[in-house]
Short mmCIF file of C-alpha atoms in Angstrom, two decimals:
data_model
loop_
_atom_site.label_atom_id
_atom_site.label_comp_id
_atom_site.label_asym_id
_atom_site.label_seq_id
_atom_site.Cartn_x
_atom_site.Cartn_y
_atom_site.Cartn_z
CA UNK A 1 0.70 30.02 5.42
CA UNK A 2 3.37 29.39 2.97
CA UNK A 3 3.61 27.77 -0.58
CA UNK A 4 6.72 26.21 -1.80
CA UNK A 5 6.77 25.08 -5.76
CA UNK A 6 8.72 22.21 -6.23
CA UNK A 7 7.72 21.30 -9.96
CA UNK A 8 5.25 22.03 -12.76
CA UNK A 9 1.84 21.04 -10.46
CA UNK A 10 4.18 19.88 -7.66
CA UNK A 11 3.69 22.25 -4.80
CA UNK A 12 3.91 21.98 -1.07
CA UNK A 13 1.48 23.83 1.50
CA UNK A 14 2.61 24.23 4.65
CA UNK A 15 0.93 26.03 8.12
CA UNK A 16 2.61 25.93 10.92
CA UNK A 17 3.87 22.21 11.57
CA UNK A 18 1.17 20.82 8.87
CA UNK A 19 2.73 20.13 5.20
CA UNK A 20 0.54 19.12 2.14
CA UNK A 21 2.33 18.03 -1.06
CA UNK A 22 0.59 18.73 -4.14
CA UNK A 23 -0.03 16.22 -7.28
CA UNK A 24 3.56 14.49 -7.03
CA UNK A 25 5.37 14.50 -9.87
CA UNK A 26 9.34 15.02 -9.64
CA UNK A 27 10.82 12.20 -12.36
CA UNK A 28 11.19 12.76 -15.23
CA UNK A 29 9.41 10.47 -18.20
CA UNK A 30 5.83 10.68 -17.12
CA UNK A 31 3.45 10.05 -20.18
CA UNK A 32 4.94 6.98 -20.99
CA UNK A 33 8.40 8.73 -21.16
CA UNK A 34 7.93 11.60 -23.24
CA UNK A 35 7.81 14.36 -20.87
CA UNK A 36 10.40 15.58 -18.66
CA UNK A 37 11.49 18.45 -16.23
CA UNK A 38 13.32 21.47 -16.87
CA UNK A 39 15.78 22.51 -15.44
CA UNK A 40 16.02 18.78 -14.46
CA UNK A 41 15.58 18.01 -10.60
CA UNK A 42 18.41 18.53 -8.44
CA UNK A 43 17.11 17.75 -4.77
CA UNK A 44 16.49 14.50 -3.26
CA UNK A 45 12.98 13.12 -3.32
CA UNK A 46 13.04 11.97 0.03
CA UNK A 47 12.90 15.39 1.33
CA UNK A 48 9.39 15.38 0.85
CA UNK A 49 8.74 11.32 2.11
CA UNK A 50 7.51 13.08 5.89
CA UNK A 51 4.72 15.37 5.02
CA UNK A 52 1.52 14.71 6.20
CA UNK A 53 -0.73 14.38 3.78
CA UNK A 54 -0.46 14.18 -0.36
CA UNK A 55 -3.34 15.81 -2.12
CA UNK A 56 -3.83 14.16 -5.71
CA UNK A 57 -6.34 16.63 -8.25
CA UNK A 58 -6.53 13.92 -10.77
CA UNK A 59 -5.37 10.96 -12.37
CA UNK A 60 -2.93 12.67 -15.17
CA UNK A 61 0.65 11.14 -14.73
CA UNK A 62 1.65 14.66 -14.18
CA UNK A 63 -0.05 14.59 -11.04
CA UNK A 64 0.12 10.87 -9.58
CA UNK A 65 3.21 9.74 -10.74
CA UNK A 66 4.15 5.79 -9.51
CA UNK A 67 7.72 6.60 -9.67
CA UNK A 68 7.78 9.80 -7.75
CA UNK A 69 5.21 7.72 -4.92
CA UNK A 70 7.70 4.83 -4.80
CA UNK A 71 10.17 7.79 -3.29
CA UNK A 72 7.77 8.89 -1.00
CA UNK A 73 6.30 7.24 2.78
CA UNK A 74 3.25 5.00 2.29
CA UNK A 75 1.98 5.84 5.44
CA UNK A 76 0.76 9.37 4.29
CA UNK A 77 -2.63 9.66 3.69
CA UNK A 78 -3.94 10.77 0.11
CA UNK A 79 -6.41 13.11 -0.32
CA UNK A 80 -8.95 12.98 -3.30
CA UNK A 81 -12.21 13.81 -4.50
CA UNK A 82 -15.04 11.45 -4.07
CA UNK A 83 -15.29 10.92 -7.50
CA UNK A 84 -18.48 9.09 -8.73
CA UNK A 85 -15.90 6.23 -10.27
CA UNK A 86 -13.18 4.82 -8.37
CA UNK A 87 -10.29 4.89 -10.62
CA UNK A 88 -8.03 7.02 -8.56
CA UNK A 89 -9.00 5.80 -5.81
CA UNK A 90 -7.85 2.02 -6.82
CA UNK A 91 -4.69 3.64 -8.28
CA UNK A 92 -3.14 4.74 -5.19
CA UNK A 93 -4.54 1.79 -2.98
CA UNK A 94 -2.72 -0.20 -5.16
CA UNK A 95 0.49 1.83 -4.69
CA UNK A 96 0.04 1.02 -0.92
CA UNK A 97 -1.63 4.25 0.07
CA UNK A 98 -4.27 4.68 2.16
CA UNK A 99 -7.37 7.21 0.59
CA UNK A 100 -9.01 10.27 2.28
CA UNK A 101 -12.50 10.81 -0.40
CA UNK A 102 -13.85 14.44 0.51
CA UNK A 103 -17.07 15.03 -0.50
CA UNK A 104 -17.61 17.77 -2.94
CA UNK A 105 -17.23 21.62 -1.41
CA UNK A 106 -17.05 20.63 2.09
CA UNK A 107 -14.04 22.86 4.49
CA UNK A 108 -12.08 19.81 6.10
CA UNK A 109 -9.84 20.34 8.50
CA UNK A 110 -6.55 18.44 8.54
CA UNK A 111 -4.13 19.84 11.38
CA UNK A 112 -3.36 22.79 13.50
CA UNK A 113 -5.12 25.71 11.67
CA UNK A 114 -5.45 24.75 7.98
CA UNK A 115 -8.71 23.16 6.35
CA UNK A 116 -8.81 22.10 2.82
CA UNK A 117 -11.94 21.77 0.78
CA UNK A 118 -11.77 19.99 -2.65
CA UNK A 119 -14.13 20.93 -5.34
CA UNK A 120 -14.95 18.86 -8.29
CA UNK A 121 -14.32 20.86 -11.72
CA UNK A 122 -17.95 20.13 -13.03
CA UNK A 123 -19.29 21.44 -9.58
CA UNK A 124 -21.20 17.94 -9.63
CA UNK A 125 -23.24 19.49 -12.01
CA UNK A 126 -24.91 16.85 -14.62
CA UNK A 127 -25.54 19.45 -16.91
CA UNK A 128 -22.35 20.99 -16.73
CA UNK A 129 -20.33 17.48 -17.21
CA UNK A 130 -22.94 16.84 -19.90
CA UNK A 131 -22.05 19.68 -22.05
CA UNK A 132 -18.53 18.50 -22.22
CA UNK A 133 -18.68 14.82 -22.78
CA UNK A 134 -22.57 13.76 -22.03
CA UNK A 135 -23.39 11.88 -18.78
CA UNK A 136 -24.22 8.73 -20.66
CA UNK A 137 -24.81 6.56 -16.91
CA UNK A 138 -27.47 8.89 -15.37
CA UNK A 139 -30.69 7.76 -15.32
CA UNK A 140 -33.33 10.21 -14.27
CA UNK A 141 -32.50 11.10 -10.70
CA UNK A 142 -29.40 12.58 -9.92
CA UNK A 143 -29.69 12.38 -5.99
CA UNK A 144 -26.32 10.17 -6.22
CA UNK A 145 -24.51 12.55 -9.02
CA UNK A 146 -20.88 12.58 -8.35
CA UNK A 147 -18.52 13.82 -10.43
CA UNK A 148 -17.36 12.14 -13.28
CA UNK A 149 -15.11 14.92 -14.54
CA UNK A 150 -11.20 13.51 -13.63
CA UNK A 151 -10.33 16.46 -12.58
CA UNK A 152 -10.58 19.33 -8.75
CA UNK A 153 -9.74 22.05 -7.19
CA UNK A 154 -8.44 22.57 -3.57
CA UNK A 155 -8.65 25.65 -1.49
CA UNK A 156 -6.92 25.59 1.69
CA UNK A 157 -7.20 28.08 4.83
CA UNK A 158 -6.20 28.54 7.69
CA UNK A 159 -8.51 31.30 9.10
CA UNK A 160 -6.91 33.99 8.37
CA UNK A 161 -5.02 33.23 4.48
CA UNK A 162 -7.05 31.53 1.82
CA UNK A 163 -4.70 30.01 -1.21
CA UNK A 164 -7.23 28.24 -4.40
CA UNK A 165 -5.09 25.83 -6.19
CA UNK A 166 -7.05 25.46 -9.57
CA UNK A 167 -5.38 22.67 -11.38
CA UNK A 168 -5.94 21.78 -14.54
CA UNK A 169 -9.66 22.88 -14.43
CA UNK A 170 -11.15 24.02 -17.77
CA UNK A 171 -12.60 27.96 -16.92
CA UNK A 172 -15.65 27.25 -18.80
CA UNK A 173 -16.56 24.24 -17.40
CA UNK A 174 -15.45 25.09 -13.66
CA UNK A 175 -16.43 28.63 -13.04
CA UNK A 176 -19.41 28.11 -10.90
CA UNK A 177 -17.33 25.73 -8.76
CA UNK A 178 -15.08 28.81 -8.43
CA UNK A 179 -17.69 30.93 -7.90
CA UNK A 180 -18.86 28.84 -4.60
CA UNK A 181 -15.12 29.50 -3.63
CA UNK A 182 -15.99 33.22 -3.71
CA UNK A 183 -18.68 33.06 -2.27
CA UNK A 184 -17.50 30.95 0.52
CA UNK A 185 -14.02 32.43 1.64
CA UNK A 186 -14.71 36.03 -0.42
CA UNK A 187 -11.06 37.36 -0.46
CA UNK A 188 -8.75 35.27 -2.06
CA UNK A 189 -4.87 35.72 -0.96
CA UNK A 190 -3.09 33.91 -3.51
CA UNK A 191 -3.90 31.40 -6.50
CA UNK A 192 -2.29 29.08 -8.27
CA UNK A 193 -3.51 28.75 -12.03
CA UNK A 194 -2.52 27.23 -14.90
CA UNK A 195 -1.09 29.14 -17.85
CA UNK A 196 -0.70 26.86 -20.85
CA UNK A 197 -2.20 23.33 -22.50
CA UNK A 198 -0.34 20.07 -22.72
CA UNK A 199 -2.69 18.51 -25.58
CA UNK A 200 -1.41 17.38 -28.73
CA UNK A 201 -2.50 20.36 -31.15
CA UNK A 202 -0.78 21.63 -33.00
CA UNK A 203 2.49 19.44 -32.87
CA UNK A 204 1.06 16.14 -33.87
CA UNK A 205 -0.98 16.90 -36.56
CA UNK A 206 0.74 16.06 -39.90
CA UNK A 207 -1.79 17.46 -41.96
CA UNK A 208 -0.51 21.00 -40.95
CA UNK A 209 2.30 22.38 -42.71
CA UNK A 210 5.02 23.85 -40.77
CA UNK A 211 4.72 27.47 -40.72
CA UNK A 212 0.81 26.18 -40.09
CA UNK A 213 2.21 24.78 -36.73
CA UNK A 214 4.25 27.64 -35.97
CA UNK A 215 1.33 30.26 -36.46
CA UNK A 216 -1.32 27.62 -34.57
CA UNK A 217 1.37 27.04 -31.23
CA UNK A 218 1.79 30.82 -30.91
CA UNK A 219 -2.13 31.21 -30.96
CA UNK A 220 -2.07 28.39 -28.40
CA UNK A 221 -0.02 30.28 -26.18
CA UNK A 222 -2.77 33.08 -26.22
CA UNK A 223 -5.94 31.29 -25.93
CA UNK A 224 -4.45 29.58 -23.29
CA UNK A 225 -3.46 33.22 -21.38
CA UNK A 226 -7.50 33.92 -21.41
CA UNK A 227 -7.72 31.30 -19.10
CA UNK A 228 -5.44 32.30 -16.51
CA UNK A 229 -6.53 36.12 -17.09
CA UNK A 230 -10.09 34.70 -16.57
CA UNK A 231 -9.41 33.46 -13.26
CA UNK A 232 -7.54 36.35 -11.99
CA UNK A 233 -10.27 38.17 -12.50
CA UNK A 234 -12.90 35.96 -11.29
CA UNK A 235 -10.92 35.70 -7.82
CA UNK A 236 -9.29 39.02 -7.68
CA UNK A 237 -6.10 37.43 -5.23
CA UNK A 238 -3.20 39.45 -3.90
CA UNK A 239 -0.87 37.19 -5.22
CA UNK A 240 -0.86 34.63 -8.36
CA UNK A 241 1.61 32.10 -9.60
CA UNK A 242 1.76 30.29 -13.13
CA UNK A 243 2.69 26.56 -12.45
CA UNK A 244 1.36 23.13 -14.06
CA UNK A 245 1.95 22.26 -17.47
CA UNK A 246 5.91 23.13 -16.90
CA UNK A 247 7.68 20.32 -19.33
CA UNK A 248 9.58 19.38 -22.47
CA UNK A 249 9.04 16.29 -24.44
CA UNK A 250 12.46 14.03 -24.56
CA UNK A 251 13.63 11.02 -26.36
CA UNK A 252 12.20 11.00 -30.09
CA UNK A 253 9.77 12.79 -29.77
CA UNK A 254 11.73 16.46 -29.13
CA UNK A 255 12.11 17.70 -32.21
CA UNK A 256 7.84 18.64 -31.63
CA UNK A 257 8.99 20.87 -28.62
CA UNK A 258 9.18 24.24 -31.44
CA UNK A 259 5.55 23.51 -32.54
CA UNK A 260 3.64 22.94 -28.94
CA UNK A 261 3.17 26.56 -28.66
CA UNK A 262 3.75 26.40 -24.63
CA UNK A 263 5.62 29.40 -23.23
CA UNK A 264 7.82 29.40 -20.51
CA UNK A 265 6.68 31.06 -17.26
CA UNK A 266 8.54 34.27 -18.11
CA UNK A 267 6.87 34.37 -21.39
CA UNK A 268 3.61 34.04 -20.00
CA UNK A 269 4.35 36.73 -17.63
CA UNK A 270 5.61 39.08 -20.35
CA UNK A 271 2.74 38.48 -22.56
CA UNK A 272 0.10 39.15 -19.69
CA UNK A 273 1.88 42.82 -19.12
CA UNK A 274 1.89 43.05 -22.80
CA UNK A 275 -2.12 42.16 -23.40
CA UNK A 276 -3.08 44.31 -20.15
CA UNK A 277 -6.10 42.13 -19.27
CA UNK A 278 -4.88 42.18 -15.82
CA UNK A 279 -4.05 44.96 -13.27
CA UNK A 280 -0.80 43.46 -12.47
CA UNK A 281 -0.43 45.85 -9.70
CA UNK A 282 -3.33 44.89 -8.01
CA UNK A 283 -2.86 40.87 -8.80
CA UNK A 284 0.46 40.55 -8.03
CA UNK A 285 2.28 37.64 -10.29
CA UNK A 286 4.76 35.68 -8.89
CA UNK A 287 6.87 33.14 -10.48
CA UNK A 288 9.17 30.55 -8.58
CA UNK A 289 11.72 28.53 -8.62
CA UNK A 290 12.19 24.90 -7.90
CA UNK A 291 12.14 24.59 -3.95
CA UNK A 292 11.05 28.61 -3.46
CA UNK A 293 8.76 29.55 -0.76
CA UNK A 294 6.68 32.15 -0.92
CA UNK A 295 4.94 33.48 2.97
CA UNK A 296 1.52 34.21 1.58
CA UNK A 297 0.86 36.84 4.92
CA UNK A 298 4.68 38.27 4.69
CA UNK A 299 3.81 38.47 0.83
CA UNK A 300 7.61 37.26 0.38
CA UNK A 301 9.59 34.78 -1.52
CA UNK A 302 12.63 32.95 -0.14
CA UNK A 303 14.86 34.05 -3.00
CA UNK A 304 14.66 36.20 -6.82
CA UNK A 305 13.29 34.16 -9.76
CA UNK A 306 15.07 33.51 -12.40
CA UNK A 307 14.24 32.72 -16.17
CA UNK A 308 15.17 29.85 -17.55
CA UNK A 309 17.80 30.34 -20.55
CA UNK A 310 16.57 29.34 -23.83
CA UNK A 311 20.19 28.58 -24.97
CA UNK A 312 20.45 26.64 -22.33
CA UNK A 313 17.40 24.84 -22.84
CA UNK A 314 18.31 23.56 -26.44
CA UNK A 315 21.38 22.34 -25.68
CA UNK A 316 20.29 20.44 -22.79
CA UNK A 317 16.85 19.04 -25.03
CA UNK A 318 19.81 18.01 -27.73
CA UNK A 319 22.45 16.56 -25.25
CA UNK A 320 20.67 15.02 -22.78
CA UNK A 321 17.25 14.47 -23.08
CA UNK A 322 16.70 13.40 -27.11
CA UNK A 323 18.90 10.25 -26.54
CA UNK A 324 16.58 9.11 -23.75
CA UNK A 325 14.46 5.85 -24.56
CA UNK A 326 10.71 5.43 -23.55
CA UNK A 327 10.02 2.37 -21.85
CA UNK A 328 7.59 0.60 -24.32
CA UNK A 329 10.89 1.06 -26.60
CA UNK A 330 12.23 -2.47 -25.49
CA UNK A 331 9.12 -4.14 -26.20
CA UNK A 332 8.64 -6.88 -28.87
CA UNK A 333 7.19 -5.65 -32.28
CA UNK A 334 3.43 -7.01 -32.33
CA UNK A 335 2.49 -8.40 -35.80
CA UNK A 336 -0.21 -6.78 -37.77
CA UNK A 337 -2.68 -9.65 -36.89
CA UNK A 338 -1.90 -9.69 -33.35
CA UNK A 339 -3.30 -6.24 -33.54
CA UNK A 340 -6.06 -7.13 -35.34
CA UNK A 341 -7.05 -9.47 -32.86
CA UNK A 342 -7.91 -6.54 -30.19
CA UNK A 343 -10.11 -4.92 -32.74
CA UNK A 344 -13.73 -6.54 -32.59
CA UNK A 345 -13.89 -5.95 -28.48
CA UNK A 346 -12.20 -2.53 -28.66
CA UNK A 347 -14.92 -1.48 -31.17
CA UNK A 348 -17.87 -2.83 -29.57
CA UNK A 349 -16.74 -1.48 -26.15
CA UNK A 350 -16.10 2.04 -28.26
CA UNK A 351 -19.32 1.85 -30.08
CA UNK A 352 -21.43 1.08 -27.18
CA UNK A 353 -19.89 4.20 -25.20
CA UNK A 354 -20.99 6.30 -28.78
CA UNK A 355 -24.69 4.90 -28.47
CA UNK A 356 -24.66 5.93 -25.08
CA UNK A 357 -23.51 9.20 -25.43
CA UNK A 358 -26.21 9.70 -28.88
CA UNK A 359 -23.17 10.62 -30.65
CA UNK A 360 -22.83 10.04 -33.98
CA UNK A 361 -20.34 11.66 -37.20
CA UNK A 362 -19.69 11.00 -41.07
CA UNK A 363 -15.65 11.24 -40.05
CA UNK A 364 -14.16 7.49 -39.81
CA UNK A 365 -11.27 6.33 -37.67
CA UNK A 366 -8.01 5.04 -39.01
CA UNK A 367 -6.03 3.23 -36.66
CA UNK A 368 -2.82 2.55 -38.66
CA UNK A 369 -1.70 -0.96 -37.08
CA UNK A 370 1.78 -1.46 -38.28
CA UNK A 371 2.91 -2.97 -42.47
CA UNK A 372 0.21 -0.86 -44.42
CA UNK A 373 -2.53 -2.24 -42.68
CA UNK A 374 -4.77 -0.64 -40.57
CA UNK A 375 -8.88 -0.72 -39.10
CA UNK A 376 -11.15 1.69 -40.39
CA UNK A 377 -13.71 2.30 -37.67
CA UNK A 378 -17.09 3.93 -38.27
CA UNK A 379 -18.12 6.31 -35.69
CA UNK A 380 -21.69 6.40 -36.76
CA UNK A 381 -22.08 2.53 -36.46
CA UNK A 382 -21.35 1.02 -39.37
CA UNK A 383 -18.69 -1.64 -38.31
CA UNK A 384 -15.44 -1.67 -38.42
CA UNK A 385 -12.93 -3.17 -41.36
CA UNK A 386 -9.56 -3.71 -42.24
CA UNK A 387 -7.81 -2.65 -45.31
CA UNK A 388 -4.46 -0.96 -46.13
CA UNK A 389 -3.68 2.92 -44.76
CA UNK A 390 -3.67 3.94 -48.66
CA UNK A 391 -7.30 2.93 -49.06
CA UNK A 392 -8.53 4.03 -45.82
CA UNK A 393 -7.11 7.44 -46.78
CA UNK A 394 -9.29 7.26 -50.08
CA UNK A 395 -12.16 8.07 -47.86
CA UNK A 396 -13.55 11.85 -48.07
CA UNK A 397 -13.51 12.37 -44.12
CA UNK A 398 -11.50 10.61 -41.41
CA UNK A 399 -8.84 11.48 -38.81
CA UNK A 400 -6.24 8.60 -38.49
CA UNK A 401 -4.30 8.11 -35.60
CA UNK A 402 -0.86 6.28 -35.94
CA UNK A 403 1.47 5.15 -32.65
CA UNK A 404 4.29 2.94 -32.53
CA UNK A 405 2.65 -0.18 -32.41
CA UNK A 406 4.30 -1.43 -29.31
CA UNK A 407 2.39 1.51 -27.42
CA UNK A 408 -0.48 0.36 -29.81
CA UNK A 409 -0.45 -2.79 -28.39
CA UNK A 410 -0.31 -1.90 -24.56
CA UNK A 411 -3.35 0.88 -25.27
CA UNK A 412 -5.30 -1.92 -26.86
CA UNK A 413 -5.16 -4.42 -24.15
CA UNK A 414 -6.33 -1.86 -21.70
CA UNK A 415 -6.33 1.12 -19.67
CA UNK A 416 -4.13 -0.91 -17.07
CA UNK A 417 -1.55 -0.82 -19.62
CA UNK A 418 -1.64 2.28 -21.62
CA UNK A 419 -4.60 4.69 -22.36
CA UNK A 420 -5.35 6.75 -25.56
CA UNK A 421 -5.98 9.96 -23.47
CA UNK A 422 -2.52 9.54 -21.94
CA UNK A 423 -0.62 8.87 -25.13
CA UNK A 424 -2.40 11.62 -26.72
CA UNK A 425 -1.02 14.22 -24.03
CA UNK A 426 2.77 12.73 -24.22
CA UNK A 427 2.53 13.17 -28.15
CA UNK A 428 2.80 9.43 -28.77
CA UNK A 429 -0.38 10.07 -31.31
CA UNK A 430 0.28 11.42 -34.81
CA UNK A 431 -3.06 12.17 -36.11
CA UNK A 432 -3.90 13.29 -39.83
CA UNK A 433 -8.20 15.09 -40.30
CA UNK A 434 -9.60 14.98 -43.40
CA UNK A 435 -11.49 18.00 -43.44
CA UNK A 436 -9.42 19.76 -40.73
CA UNK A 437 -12.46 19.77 -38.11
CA UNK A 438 -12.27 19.25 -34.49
CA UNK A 439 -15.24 16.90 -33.01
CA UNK A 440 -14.36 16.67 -29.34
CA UNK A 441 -17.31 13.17 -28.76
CA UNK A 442 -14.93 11.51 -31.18
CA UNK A 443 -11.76 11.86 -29.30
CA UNK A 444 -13.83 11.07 -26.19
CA UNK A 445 -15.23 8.12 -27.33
CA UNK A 446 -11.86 6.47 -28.88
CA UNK A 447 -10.62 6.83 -24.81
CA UNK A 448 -12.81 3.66 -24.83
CA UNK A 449 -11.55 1.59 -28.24
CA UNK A 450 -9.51 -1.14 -25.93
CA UNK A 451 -10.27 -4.39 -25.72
#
């Protein structure tokens, strides 16, 4: 068996004559154009157009990317998760792809020797996906429970090799989905894990000062290190490799790139030796370059890593990538009250997603619209009003969120457009908390405040 990393969560496994591509994503301006590759691609998509099957984890841009699909064959089956909602699903049917669902934790073979079982990251586990977000659309029999999480993980074997290809998967919430994996396939040969977070903490916060930012990104890049120790641990492999997550944000938006408190891969590596959490001689960590293949049984990589250049790096973020536009950028300015008229349905869709959920907070919701004006949106449900940004700000607790209002706009109208959860990850959001708390239902429900 051999694994080839392409890009960030991009990577190819191959046995024998059978090639799966990983969670496509090799163009650069996914998240509505803020994120792009480094060092920048320099191999042709197509090389990748005749594999024979695409395995998507989950619905993040950084995974199913349009663009990077419109390079690659439509008649290649995509393999997801039977997810309980169909989202993904509709997705890539509607880029002309044909759908493979696997049911949760079942070994499925594909071709030749290799099998591939995908496992949801809540284990299909009500309880589990309750403690996260609440399971607001179970009733009280969960004989049809599927999972509502958006994101999986994929082990794939071939008999004799076992690779576990963990995603994005939150440790906490998806250990005893990893756990089945152990106690499945027992000896794990390599793993691919995830090393650092993509949300929008601490660089979008403006109620942070700066050297705030600075000393909450380099805590970022730690907490986020317990993760990947945590699953070397939990599956003891031979071999490990830090991937996903591998970006910088372009166009306006760059000058946040010093405050998002993600390492590079070396970094990571050198702060793993330095917290010795890990017995790096035992769990073997490997890092790649673009187009790299490592022969999980030969335990070899087709050629030396090397670091990327931080030099380098700025000068490319200031020459090339800064100037870059996002697509939304050559869209008409709404008005203030075309905003407003998305409002009333966005909050009763919101609100009725809060009931359902039982969640309820004293912290408001200030979307600034555009010209001083902006809705103040109870998330305890008390209605929704508009007034000017000053006044709203009067208020003792809130978190506002501000976006140019041409993403605004798209966000509003739907999730076919734009989605909060989206923008949030590209940095599009600037938020301001007043106190400086973190309520995770409150983020959650605003996914749903679209008309």
């Amino acid at each position: 068996m051999e694994l080839e990393f392409i890009k960030s969560s991009t990577v190819l496994v191959r046995d024998g004559d059978t090639e799966v591509l990983c969670d496509p994503w090799l163009i650069d301006g996914a998240y509505y154009g803020s994120w792009a590759h480094y060092p920048p691609v320099d191999f042709d998509l197509e090389d990748y157009s005749d594999v024979d099957y695409i395995y998507v984890s989950h619905i993040h841009p950084d995974h199913i990317q349009e663009e990077t699909f419109d390079h690659l064959n439509s008649d290649i089956p995509v393999i997801i998760h039977d997810f309980q909602f169909d989202f993904l699903k509709k997705n890539v049917e509607r880029m002309g792809f044909d759908v493979i669902e696997l049911p949760h934790n079942e070994r499925t073979h594909l071709d030749g020797d290799l099998f591939i079982n995908v496992l949801a990251a809540d284990n299909c586990d009500p309880e589990a996906c309750g403690s996260f977000f609440g399971c607001d659309w179970l009733d009280d029999s969960t004989e049809d429970y599927g999972s509502s999480q958006i994101d999986t993980m994929a082990v794939f074997d071939n008999g004799n090799s076992t690779l576990v290809n963990t995603n994005d998967c939150p440790f906490e919430l998806s250990r005893p989905a990893a756990e089945n994996i152990l106690n499945d396939y027992g000896h794990i040969n390599y793993l691919l894990t995830s090393f650092a977070g993509a949300g929008p903490y601490p660089q979008c916060f403006e109620n942070l000062t700066e050297r705030k930012k600075e000393r909450e990104a380099e805590n970022k890049k730690r907490d986020f290190l317990q993760k990947t120790e945590n699953y070397v641990n939990l599956f003891k492999p031979d071999y490990f490799t830090l991937f996903a997550g591998i970006y910088v944000l372009q166009g306006k938006l760059a000058e946040l790139n010093k405050y998002r408190g993600v390492p590079t891969r070396g970094e990571a590596a050198e702060l793993l030796q330095q917290r010795g959490n890990i017995n790096l001689e035992e769990h073997e960590c490997i890092l790649l370059n673009s187009q790299t293949i490592f022969d999980v049984e030969e335990g070899k990589a087709s050629e030396t890593y090397t670091e990327v250049d931080k030099d380098w790096l700025r000068e490319y973020i200031d020459t090339e990538l800064k100037g870059r536009k996002y697509s939304y950028e050559d869209a008409d300015r709404p008005s203030l009250d075309d905003l407003k008229e998305y409002i009333p349905a966005a909050y009763e869709r919101m609100d009725e997603k809060r009931t359902q959920l039982g969640f309820k907070s004293d912290m408001d919701i200030i979307v600034d619209l555009c010209d001083g004006g902006c809705a103040q949106v109870s998330m305890s449900g008390d209605g929704y009003e508009f007034m000017t940004v000053d006044e709203a700000r009067q208020n003792e607790q809130y978190v506002k969120y501000d976006v140019d209002p041409r993403l605004l706009q798209r966000i509003l109208q739907g999730p076919q457009y734009a989605h909060w959860n989206n923008a949030e990850i590209g940095s599009h959001i600037t938020f301001e908390r007043k106190p400086d708390k973190f309520e995770r239902p409150l983020y959650y429900c605003m996914n749903f405040f679209h008309a």
